[in-house]
CSV table of C-alpha atoms in Angstrom, one decimal:
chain,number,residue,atom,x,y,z
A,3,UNK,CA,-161.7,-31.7,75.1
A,4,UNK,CA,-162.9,-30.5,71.5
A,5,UNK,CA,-160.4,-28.2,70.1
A,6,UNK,CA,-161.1,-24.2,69.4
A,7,UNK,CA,-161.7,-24.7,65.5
A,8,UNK,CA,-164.3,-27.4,66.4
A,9,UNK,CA,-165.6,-25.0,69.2
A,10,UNK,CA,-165.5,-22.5,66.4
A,11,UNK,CA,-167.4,-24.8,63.8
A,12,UNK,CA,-170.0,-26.2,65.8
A,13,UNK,CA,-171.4,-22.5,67.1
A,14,UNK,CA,-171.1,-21.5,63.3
A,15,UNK,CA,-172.0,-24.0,60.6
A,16,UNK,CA,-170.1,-22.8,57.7
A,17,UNK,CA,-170.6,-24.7,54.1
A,18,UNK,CA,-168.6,-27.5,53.2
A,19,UNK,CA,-165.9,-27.2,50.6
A,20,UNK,CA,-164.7,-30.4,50.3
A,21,UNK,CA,-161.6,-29.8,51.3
A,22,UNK,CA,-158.6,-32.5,53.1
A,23,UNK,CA,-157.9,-32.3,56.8
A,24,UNK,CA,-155.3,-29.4,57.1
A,25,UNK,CA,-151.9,-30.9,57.5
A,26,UNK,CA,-150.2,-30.0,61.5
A,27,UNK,CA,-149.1,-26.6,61.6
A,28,UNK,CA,-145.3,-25.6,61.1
A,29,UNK,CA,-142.9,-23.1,60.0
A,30,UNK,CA,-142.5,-23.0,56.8
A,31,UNK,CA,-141.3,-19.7,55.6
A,32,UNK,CA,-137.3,-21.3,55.1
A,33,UNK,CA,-138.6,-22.8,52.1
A,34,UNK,CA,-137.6,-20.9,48.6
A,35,UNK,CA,-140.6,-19.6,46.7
A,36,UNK,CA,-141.4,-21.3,43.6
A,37,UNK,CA,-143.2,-18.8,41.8
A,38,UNK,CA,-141.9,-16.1,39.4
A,39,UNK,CA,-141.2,-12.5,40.9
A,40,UNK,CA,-143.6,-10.2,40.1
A,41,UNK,CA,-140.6,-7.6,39.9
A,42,UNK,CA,-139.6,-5.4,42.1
A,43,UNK,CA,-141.5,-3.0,43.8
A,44,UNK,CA,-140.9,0.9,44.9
A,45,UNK,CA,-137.8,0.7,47.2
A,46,UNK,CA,-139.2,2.1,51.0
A,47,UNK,CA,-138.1,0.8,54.5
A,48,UNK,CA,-141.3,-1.0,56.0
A,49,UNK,CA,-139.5,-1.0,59.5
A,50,UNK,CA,-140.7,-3.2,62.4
A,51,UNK,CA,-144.3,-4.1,62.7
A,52,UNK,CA,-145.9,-1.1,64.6
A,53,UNK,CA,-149.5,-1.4,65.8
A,54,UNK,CA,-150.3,2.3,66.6
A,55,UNK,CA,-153.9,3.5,65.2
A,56,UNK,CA,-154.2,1.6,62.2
A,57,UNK,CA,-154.5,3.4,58.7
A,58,UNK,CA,-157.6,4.9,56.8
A,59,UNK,CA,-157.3,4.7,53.2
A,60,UNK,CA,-157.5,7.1,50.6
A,61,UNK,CA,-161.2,5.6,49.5
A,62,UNK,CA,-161.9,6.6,53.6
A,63,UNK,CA,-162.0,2.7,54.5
A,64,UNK,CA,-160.4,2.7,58.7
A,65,UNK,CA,-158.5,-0.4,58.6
A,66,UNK,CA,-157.5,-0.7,62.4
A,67,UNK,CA,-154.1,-2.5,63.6
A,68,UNK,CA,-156.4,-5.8,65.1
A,69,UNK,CA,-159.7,-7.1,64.8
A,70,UNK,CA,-161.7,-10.1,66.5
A,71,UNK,CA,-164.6,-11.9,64.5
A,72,UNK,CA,-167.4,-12.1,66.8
A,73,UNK,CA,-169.8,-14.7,65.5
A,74,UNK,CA,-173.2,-14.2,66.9
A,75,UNK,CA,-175.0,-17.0,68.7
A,76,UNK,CA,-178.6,-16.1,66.6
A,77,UNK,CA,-179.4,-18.3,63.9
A,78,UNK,CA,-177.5,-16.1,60.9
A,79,UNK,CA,-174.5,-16.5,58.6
A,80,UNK,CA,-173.4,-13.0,59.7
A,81,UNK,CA,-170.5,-11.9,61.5
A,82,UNK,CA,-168.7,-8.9,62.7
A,83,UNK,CA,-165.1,-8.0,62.8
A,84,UNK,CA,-163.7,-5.1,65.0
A,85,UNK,CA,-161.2,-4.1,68.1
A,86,UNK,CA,-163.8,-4.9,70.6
A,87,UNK,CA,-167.4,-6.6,70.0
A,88,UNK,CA,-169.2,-3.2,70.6
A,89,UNK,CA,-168.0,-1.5,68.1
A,90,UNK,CA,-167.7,-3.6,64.9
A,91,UNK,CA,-165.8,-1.7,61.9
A,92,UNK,CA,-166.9,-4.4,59.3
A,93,UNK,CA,-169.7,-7.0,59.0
A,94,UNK,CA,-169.3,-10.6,57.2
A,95,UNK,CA,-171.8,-13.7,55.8
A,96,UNK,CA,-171.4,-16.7,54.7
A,97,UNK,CA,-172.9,-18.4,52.0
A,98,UNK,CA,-173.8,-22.1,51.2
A,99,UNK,CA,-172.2,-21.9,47.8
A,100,UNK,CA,-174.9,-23.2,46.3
A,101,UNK,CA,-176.6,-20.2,45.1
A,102,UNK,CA,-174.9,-17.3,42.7
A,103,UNK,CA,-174.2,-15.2,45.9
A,104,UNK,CA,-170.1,-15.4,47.0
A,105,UNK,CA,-169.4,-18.0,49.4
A,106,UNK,CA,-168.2,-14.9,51.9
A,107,UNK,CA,-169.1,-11.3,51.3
A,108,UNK,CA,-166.8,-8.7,53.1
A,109,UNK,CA,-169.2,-5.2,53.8
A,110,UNK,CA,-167.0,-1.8,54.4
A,111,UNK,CA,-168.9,-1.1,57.0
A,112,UNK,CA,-171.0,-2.9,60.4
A,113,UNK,CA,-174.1,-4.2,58.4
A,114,UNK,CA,-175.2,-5.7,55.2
A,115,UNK,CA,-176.4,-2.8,53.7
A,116,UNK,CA,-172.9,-1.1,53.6
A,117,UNK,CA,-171.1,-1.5,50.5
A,118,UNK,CA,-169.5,-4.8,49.1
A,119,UNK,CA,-165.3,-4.5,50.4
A,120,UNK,CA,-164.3,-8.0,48.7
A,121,UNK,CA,-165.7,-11.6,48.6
A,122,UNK,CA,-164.3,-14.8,48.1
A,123,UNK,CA,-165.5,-18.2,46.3
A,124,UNK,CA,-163.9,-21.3,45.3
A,125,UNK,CA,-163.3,-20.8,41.5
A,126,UNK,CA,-165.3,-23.9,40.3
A,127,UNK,CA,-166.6,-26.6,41.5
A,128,UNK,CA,-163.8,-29.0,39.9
A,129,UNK,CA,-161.1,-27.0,41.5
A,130,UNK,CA,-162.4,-26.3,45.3
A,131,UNK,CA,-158.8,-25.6,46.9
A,132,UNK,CA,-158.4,-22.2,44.4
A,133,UNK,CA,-160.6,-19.2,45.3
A,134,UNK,CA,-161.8,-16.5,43.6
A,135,UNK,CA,-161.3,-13.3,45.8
A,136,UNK,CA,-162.8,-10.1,44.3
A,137,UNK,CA,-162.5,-6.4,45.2
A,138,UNK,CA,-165.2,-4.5,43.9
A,139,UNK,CA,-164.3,-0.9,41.9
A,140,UNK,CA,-164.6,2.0,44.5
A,141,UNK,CA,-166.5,5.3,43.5
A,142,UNK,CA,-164.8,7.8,44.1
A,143,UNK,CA,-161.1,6.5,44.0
A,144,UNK,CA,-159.5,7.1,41.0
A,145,UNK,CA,-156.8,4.3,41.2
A,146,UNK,CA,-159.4,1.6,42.2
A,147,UNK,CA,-161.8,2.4,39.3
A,148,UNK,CA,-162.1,-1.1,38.1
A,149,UNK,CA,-162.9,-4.5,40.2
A,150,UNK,CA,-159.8,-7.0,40.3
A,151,UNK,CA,-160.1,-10.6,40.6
A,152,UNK,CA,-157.2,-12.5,41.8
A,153,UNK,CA,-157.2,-16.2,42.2
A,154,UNK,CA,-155.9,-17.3,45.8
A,155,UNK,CA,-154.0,-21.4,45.0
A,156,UNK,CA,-153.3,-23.7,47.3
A,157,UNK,CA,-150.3,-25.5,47.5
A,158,UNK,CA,-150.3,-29.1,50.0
A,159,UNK,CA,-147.7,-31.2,50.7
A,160,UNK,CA,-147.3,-34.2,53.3
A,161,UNK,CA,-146.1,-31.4,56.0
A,162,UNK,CA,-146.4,-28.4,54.6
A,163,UNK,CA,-150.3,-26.1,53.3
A,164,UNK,CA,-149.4,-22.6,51.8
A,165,UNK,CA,-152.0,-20.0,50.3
A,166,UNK,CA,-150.3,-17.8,47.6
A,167,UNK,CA,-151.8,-15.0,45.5
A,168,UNK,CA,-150.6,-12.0,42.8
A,169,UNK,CA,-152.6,-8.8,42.8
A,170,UNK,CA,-152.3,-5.0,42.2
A,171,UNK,CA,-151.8,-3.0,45.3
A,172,UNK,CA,-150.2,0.3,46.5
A,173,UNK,CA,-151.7,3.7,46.0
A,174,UNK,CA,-152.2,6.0,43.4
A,175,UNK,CA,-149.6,5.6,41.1
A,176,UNK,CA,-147.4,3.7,42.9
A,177,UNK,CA,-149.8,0.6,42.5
A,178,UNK,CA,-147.6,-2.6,41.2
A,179,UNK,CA,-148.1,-6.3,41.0
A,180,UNK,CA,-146.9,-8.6,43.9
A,181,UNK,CA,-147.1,-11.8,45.2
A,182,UNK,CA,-148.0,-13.0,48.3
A,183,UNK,CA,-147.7,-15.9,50.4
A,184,UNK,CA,-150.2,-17.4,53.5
A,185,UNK,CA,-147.9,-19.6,55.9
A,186,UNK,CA,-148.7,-21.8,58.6
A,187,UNK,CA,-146.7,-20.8,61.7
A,188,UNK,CA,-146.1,-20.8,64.8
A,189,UNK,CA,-143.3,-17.8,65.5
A,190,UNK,CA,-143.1,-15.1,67.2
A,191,UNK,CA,-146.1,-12.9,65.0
A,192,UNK,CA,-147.9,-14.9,65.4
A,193,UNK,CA,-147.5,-15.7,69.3
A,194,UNK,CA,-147.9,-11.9,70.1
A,195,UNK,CA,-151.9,-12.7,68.9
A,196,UNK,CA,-152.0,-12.4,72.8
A,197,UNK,CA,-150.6,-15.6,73.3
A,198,UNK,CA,-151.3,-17.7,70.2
A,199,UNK,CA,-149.6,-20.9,69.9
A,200,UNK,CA,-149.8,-21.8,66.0
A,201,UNK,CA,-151.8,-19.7,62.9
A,202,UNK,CA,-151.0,-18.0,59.8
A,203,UNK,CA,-148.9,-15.3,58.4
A,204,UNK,CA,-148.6,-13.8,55.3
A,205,UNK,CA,-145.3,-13.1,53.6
A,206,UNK,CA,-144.8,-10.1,51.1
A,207,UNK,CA,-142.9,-12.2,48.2
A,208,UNK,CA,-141.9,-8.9,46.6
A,209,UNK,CA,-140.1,-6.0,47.2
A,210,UNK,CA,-137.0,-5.0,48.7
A,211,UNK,CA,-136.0,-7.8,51.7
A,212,UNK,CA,-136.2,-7.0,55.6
A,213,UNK,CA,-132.5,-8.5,56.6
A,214,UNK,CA,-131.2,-11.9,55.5
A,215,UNK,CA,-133.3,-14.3,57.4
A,216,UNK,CA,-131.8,-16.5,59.8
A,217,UNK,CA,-133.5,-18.0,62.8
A,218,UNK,CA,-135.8,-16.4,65.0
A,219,UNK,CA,-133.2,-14.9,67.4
A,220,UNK,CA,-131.4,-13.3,64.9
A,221,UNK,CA,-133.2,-12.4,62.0
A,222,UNK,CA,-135.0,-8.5,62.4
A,223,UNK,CA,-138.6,-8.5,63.9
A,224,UNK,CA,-141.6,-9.1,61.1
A,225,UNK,CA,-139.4,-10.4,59.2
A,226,UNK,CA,-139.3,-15.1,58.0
A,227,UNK,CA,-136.6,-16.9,58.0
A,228,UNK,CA,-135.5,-16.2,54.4
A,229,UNK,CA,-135.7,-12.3,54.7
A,230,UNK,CA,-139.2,-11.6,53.7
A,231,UNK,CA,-141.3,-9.2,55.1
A,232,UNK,CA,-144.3,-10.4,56.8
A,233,UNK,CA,-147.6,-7.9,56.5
A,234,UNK,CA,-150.4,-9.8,58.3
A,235,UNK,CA,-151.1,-13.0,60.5
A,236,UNK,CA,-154.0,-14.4,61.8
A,237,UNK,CA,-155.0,-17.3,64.6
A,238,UNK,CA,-157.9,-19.1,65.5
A,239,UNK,CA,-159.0,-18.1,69.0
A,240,UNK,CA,-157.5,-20.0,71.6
A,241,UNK,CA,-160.0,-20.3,74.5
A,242,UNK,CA,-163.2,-22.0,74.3
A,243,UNK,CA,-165.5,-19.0,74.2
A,244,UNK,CA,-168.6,-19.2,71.3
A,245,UNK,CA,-168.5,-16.4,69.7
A,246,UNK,CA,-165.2,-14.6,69.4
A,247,UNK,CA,-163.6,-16.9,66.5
A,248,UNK,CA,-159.5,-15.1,65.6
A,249,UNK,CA,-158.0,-12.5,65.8
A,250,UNK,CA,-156.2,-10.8,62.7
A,251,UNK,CA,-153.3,-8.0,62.9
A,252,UNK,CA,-152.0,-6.2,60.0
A,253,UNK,CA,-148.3,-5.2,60.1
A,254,UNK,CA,-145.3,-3.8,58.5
A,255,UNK,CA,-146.1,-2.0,55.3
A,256,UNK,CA,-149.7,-3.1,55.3
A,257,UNK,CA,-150.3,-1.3,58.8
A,258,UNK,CA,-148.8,2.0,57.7
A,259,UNK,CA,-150.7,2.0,54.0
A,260,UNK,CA,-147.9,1.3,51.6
A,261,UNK,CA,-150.3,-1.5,50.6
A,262,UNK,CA,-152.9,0.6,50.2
A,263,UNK,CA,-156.7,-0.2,50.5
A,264,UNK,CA,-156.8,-3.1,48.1
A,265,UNK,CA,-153.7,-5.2,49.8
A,266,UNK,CA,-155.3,-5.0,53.2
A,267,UNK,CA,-158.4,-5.8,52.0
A,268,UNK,CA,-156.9,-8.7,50.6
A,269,UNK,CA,-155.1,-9.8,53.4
A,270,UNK,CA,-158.1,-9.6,55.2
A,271,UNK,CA,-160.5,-11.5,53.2
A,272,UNK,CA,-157.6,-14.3,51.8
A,273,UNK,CA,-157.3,-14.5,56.1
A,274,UNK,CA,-161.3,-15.0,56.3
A,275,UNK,CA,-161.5,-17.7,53.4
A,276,UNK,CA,-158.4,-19.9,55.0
A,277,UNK,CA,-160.4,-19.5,58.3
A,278,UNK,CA,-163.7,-20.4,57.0
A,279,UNK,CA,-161.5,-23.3,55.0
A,280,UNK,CA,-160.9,-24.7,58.0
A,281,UNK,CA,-163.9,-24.9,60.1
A,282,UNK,CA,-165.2,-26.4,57.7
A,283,UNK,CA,-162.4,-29.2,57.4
A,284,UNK,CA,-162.8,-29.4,61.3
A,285,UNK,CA,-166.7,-29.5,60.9
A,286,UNK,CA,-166.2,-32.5,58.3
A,287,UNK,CA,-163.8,-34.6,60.5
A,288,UNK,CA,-166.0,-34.0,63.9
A,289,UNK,CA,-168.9,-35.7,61.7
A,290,UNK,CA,-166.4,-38.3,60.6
A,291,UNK,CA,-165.4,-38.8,64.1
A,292,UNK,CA,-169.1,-39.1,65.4
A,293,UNK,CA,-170.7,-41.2,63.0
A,294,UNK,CA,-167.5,-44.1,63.6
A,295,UNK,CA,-168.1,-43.9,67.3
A,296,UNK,CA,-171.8,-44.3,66.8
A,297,UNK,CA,-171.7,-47.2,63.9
A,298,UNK,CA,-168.3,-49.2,66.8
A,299,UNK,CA,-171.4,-48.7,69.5
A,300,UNK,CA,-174.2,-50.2,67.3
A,301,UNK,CA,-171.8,-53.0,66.2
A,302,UNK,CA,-171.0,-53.4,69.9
């Protein structure tokens, strides 16, 4: 039976990146980050995830606790992200990458015609594992006055894939610089995605820690293995169906708004990009997979 990111790929042909086969998914948040702190950030008690009503942002952007992409079975590279499939809060495309438009455009609103929220492109075409996420200046919000553009590495390993990126978040004048870390997983975030087995979280890398780690049964809720707070996950869906793709959940201090706009934006577009990452990688080896079977037939 075709797994749920081939499911996924074949009912939405993404472009290819070029990228490897993603490596099997583990934990790997007990690993020691090897990037520099950013420094610390303004000392508040992000508490246990809480899903209640989601936030809206001081630019008036409603960024609700989950949302489902529904991809849409019509020949288009649009897609729409929301609690339920009726009422989308956000629209997406894809692009071939081949032309000067973003590989994925994020719109702050249901259609294309809403303004741009963020987008996402590999930087170059000699380095296709870093991506260029950018989050457009909002009118109208002082603090977000000029576009940022922060550069989303990836890091691969025999066992281990992580995603990492530094950006300016917060509000207001508690904005700051902070790091932040996509992990594969397969905890206990991310298995309260209504069941999902394996997926992606991602890890706060600064600020004040939530506990001192430990193993699942001990270590506070939200929170990995070596005491960092985790502010999003995301999963590919896990049944067969055609159109709704994953399901993404914002948590902890990204839920209630200390992140601000900009750092759930992020999180939401650096979630899109891995996922898009990947159909394609499933995409490449299905193609792989069918053209060997058809050349062992014809030599057959």
């Amino acid at each position: 039976m075709a797994s749920s990111k081939t499911v996924e790929a074949t009912a939405y042909a993404a472009p290819m990146d070029g990228m490897p086969p993603p490596p099997p998914y583990q934990e790997t948040d007990n690993r020691t980050s090897a990037h520099p702190s950013a420094g610390p950030a303004p000392s508040y008690h992000a508490g246990e995830p809480s899903l209640g009503a989601g936030f809206t942002s001081s630019g008036g952007v409603r960024f609700p606790p989950t949302l489902n992409a529904y991809l849409q079975m019509a020949f288009t590279r649009t897609f729409h992200l929301g609690e339920r499939k009726e009422a989308p809060s956000f629209a997406a495309r894809m692009h071939s990458g081949f032309t000067k438009n973003p590989e994925l455009v994020l719109y702050n609103g249901p259609s294309e015609k809403d303004p741009i929220l963020a987008t996402a492109t590999h930087k170059s075409l000699w380095k296709s594992r870093a991506t260029l996420i950018t989050v457009p200046a909002r009118e109208g919000v002082p603090h977000d006055t000029e576009s940022q553009n922060v550069e989303m590495a990836c890091h691969a390993s025999f066992k281990h894939k992580t995603y990492t990126f530094t950006a300016d978040v917060g509000v207001g004048k508690e904005t700051r610089r902070e790091e932040f870390e996509w992990r594969s997983s397969h905890g206990n975030e991310v298995r309260e995605l209504d069941g999902y087995k394996w997926g992606w979280k991602l890890v706060r890398l600064s600020g004040e820690p939530l506990g001192s780690g430990g193993d699942r049964a001990t270590r506070t809720s939200g929170s990995t293995s070596d005491g960092h707070e985790v502010v999003a996950v995301w999963a590919h869906n896990n049944s067969m169906s055609m159109t709704k793709a994953f399901k993404f959940q914002l948590m902890g201090s990204a839920l209630n708004g200390m992140l601000g706009e900009r750092g759930a934006a992020l999180a939401l577009i650096s979630a899109l990009r891995i996922w898009a990452i990947e159909l394609n990688t499933a995409a490449a080896s299905s193609s792989a997979a069918s053209g060997a079977a058809g050349a062992a037939a014809a030599a057959g």
